[in-house]
Short mmCIF file of N, CA and C in Angstrom, two decimals:
data_model
loop_
_atom_site.label_atom_id
_atom_site.label_comp_id
_atom_site.label_asym_id
_atom_site.label_seq_id
_atom_site.Cartn_x
_atom_site.Cartn_y
_atom_site.Cartn_z
N UNK A 9 -13.62 18.59 46.37
CA UNK A 9 -13.47 19.75 47.03
C UNK A 9 -15.16 19.69 47.53
N UNK A 10 -15.48 20.28 48.74
CA UNK A 10 -16.83 19.97 48.79
C UNK A 10 -17.46 20.70 48.70
N UNK A 11 -19.36 20.77 48.53
CA UNK A 11 -20.34 21.44 48.10
C UNK A 11 -20.25 22.76 48.73
N UNK A 12 -19.90 22.55 50.22
CA UNK A 12 -20.25 23.55 50.63
C UNK A 12 -19.13 25.22 50.42
N UNK A 13 -18.06 24.47 49.93
CA UNK A 13 -16.76 25.27 49.53
C UNK A 13 -17.54 25.80 48.23
N UNK A 14 -17.65 25.07 47.12
CA UNK A 14 -17.85 25.39 46.13
C UNK A 14 -19.18 26.90 46.49
N UNK A 15 -20.54 26.59 47.29
CA UNK A 15 -21.24 27.04 47.34
C UNK A 15 -20.51 28.65 48.12
N UNK A 16 -20.23 28.67 48.29
CA UNK A 16 -19.20 29.79 49.37
C UNK A 16 -18.59 30.36 48.65
N UNK A 17 -18.17 30.21 47.37
CA UNK A 17 -17.13 30.42 46.31
C UNK A 17 -18.31 31.22 45.29
N UNK A 18 -19.24 30.83 45.20
CA UNK A 18 -20.17 31.48 44.13
C UNK A 18 -21.00 32.45 44.87
N UNK A 19 -21.11 32.08 46.26
CA UNK A 19 -21.91 33.59 47.13
C UNK A 19 -20.57 35.04 46.81
N UNK A 20 -19.30 34.33 47.31
CA UNK A 20 -18.33 35.83 47.68
C UNK A 20 -18.64 35.89 46.18
N UNK A 21 -18.12 35.20 45.21
CA UNK A 21 -18.19 36.02 43.57
C UNK A 21 -19.40 37.12 43.21
N UNK A 22 -20.23 36.36 43.83
CA UNK A 22 -21.97 37.84 43.50
C UNK A 22 -22.05 38.62 44.66
N UNK A 23 -21.15 38.27 45.57
CA UNK A 23 -20.58 39.30 46.87
C UNK A 23 -20.15 40.46 46.09
N UNK A 24 -18.56 39.94 45.52
CA UNK A 24 -17.85 40.88 44.82
C UNK A 24 -18.44 41.84 43.76
N UNK A 25 -19.27 41.36 42.79
CA UNK A 25 -19.71 42.01 41.80
C UNK A 25 -20.62 42.38 41.94
N UNK A 26 -21.52 42.34 43.23
CA UNK A 26 -22.52 43.10 43.67
C UNK A 26 -21.58 44.54 43.93
N UNK A 27 -20.72 44.45 45.12
CA UNK A 27 -20.52 45.55 45.44
C UNK A 27 -19.75 46.24 44.89
N UNK A 28 -19.00 45.82 43.71
CA UNK A 28 -18.39 46.51 42.63
C UNK A 28 -19.17 47.24 41.61
N UNK A 29 -20.23 47.15 41.53
CA UNK A 29 -21.26 47.45 40.68
C UNK A 29 -21.31 48.74 41.45
N UNK A 30 -22.04 48.40 43.05
CA UNK A 30 -22.32 49.65 43.98
C UNK A 30 -21.37 50.71 43.74
N UNK A 31 -20.05 49.99 43.80
CA UNK A 31 -18.89 51.26 43.94
C UNK A 31 -19.11 52.04 42.84
N UNK A 32 -19.40 51.59 41.29
CA UNK A 32 -19.38 52.09 40.20
C UNK A 32 -21.13 52.60 39.83
N UNK A 33 -22.03 52.82 41.05
CA UNK A 33 -23.05 53.69 41.13
C UNK A 33 -22.31 54.37 41.59
N UNK A 34 -21.71 54.64 42.90
CA UNK A 34 -21.66 55.93 43.59
C UNK A 34 -20.82 56.37 43.01
N UNK A 35 -19.44 56.33 42.25
CA UNK A 35 -18.91 57.33 41.62
C UNK A 35 -19.45 58.29 40.65
N UNK A 36 -20.69 57.27 39.88
CA UNK A 36 -21.42 57.69 38.64
C UNK A 36 -22.60 58.31 39.24
N UNK A 37 -22.72 58.34 40.31
CA UNK A 37 -24.13 58.95 40.72
C UNK A 37 -24.77 60.43 40.62
N UNK A 38 -25.40 60.64 40.06
CA UNK A 38 -25.89 62.10 39.80
C UNK A 38 -27.44 62.61 41.16
N UNK A 39 -27.46 61.51 42.27
CA UNK A 39 -27.78 62.08 43.18
C UNK A 39 -29.80 62.11 43.59
N UNK A 40 -30.24 61.29 42.65
CA UNK A 40 -31.33 61.02 42.66
C UNK A 40 -31.64 60.56 43.35
N UNK A 41 -33.08 60.40 43.20
CA UNK A 41 -33.64 59.47 44.89
C UNK A 41 -33.16 57.67 43.87
N UNK A 42 -33.70 57.50 43.05
CA UNK A 42 -33.33 56.19 42.34
C UNK A 42 -32.04 55.79 42.55
N UNK A 43 -31.21 57.00 42.20
CA UNK A 43 -29.96 56.45 42.34
C UNK A 43 -29.68 55.75 43.77
N UNK A 44 -29.78 56.70 44.59
CA UNK A 44 -29.35 56.32 46.08
C UNK A 44 -29.95 54.89 46.34
N UNK A 45 -31.29 54.93 46.28
CA UNK A 45 -31.99 53.58 46.41
C UNK A 45 -31.06 52.11 45.83
N UNK A 46 -31.09 52.28 44.42
CA UNK A 46 -30.15 51.46 44.33
C UNK A 46 -28.56 50.94 44.77
N UNK A 47 -28.26 52.23 45.14
CA UNK A 47 -27.11 52.08 45.90
C UNK A 47 -27.05 51.68 46.89
N UNK A 48 -28.11 51.51 47.68
CA UNK A 48 -28.22 50.78 48.97
C UNK A 48 -28.45 49.68 48.86
N UNK A 49 -29.44 49.24 47.82
CA UNK A 49 -29.92 47.96 47.20
C UNK A 49 -28.67 46.99 46.97
N UNK A 50 -27.36 47.55 46.33
CA UNK A 50 -26.70 46.53 45.51
C UNK A 50 -25.72 46.47 46.79
N UNK A 51 -25.57 47.39 47.40
CA UNK A 51 -24.61 47.38 48.59
C UNK A 51 -25.07 46.10 49.92
N UNK A 52 -26.47 46.35 50.15
CA UNK A 52 -26.81 45.68 51.32
C UNK A 52 -26.84 44.31 50.67
N UNK A 53 -27.10 43.48 49.34
CA UNK A 53 -27.00 42.78 48.76
C UNK A 53 -25.46 41.83 48.44
N UNK A 54 -24.35 42.96 48.30
CA UNK A 54 -23.28 42.80 48.00
C UNK A 54 -22.76 41.82 49.26
N UNK A 55 -23.35 42.66 50.21
CA UNK A 55 -22.58 42.51 51.94
C UNK A 55 -23.50 41.24 52.48
N UNK A 56 -24.64 41.31 51.74
CA UNK A 56 -25.22 39.47 52.50
C UNK A 56 -25.06 38.90 51.90
N UNK A 57 -23.99 38.66 50.33
CA UNK A 57 -23.84 37.58 49.76
C UNK A 57 -22.02 37.30 50.15
N UNK A 58 -21.21 38.09 50.21
CA UNK A 58 -20.23 38.24 50.27
C UNK A 58 -19.49 37.46 52.06
N UNK A 59 -20.31 38.20 53.11
CA UNK A 59 -19.53 37.45 54.13
C UNK A 59 -20.24 36.53 54.60
N UNK A 60 -21.44 35.82 54.16
CA UNK A 60 -21.81 34.06 54.30
C UNK A 60 -20.66 33.63 53.71
N UNK A 61 -20.52 33.93 52.26
CA UNK A 61 -19.46 32.91 51.78
C UNK A 61 -18.04 33.00 52.36
N UNK A 62 -17.98 33.97 52.42
CA UNK A 62 -16.16 34.31 52.80
C UNK A 62 -16.72 33.12 54.71
N UNK A 63 -17.53 33.20 55.19
CA UNK A 63 -17.39 32.60 56.31
C UNK A 63 -17.68 30.76 55.86
N UNK A 64 -18.53 30.42 55.13
CA UNK A 64 -18.94 29.16 53.98
C UNK A 64 -17.00 28.64 54.03
N UNK A 65 -16.54 29.51 53.60
CA UNK A 65 -15.04 28.86 53.15
C UNK A 65 -14.15 28.60 54.41
N UNK A 66 -14.31 29.46 54.52
CA UNK A 66 -13.19 29.38 55.94
C UNK A 66 -13.42 28.34 56.71
N UNK A 67 -15.18 28.03 57.54
CA UNK A 67 -15.55 27.40 58.36
C UNK A 67 -15.48 25.70 57.84
N UNK A 68 -15.47 25.72 56.74
CA UNK A 68 -15.96 24.40 56.20
C UNK A 68 -14.40 23.69 55.91
N UNK A 69 -14.63 22.29 56.61
CA UNK A 69 -13.30 21.16 56.73
C UNK A 69 -13.28 20.71 55.26
N UNK A 70 -11.85 20.53 54.93
CA UNK A 70 -11.54 19.40 53.98
C UNK A 70 -11.12 18.12 54.24
N UNK A 71 -12.36 17.26 53.62
CA UNK A 71 -12.32 16.09 53.93
C UNK A 71 -11.72 15.36 52.89
N UNK A 72 -10.64 14.19 52.71
CA UNK A 72 -10.44 13.53 52.04
C UNK A 72 -11.02 12.60 51.83
#
């Protein structure tokens, strides 16, 4: 397995967990400013990790 593909999988998993945590924050939100900032930060980080991770997995060629 290629090192880029492993790194892509790790990035994807980090993105998924961050997006799940952001969704959990969204559902239990009180509406305070701190909660909204956390929601935006975790959503942005989740997308920042998830999208490049998927692209690394898709574009890396398997070499035997």
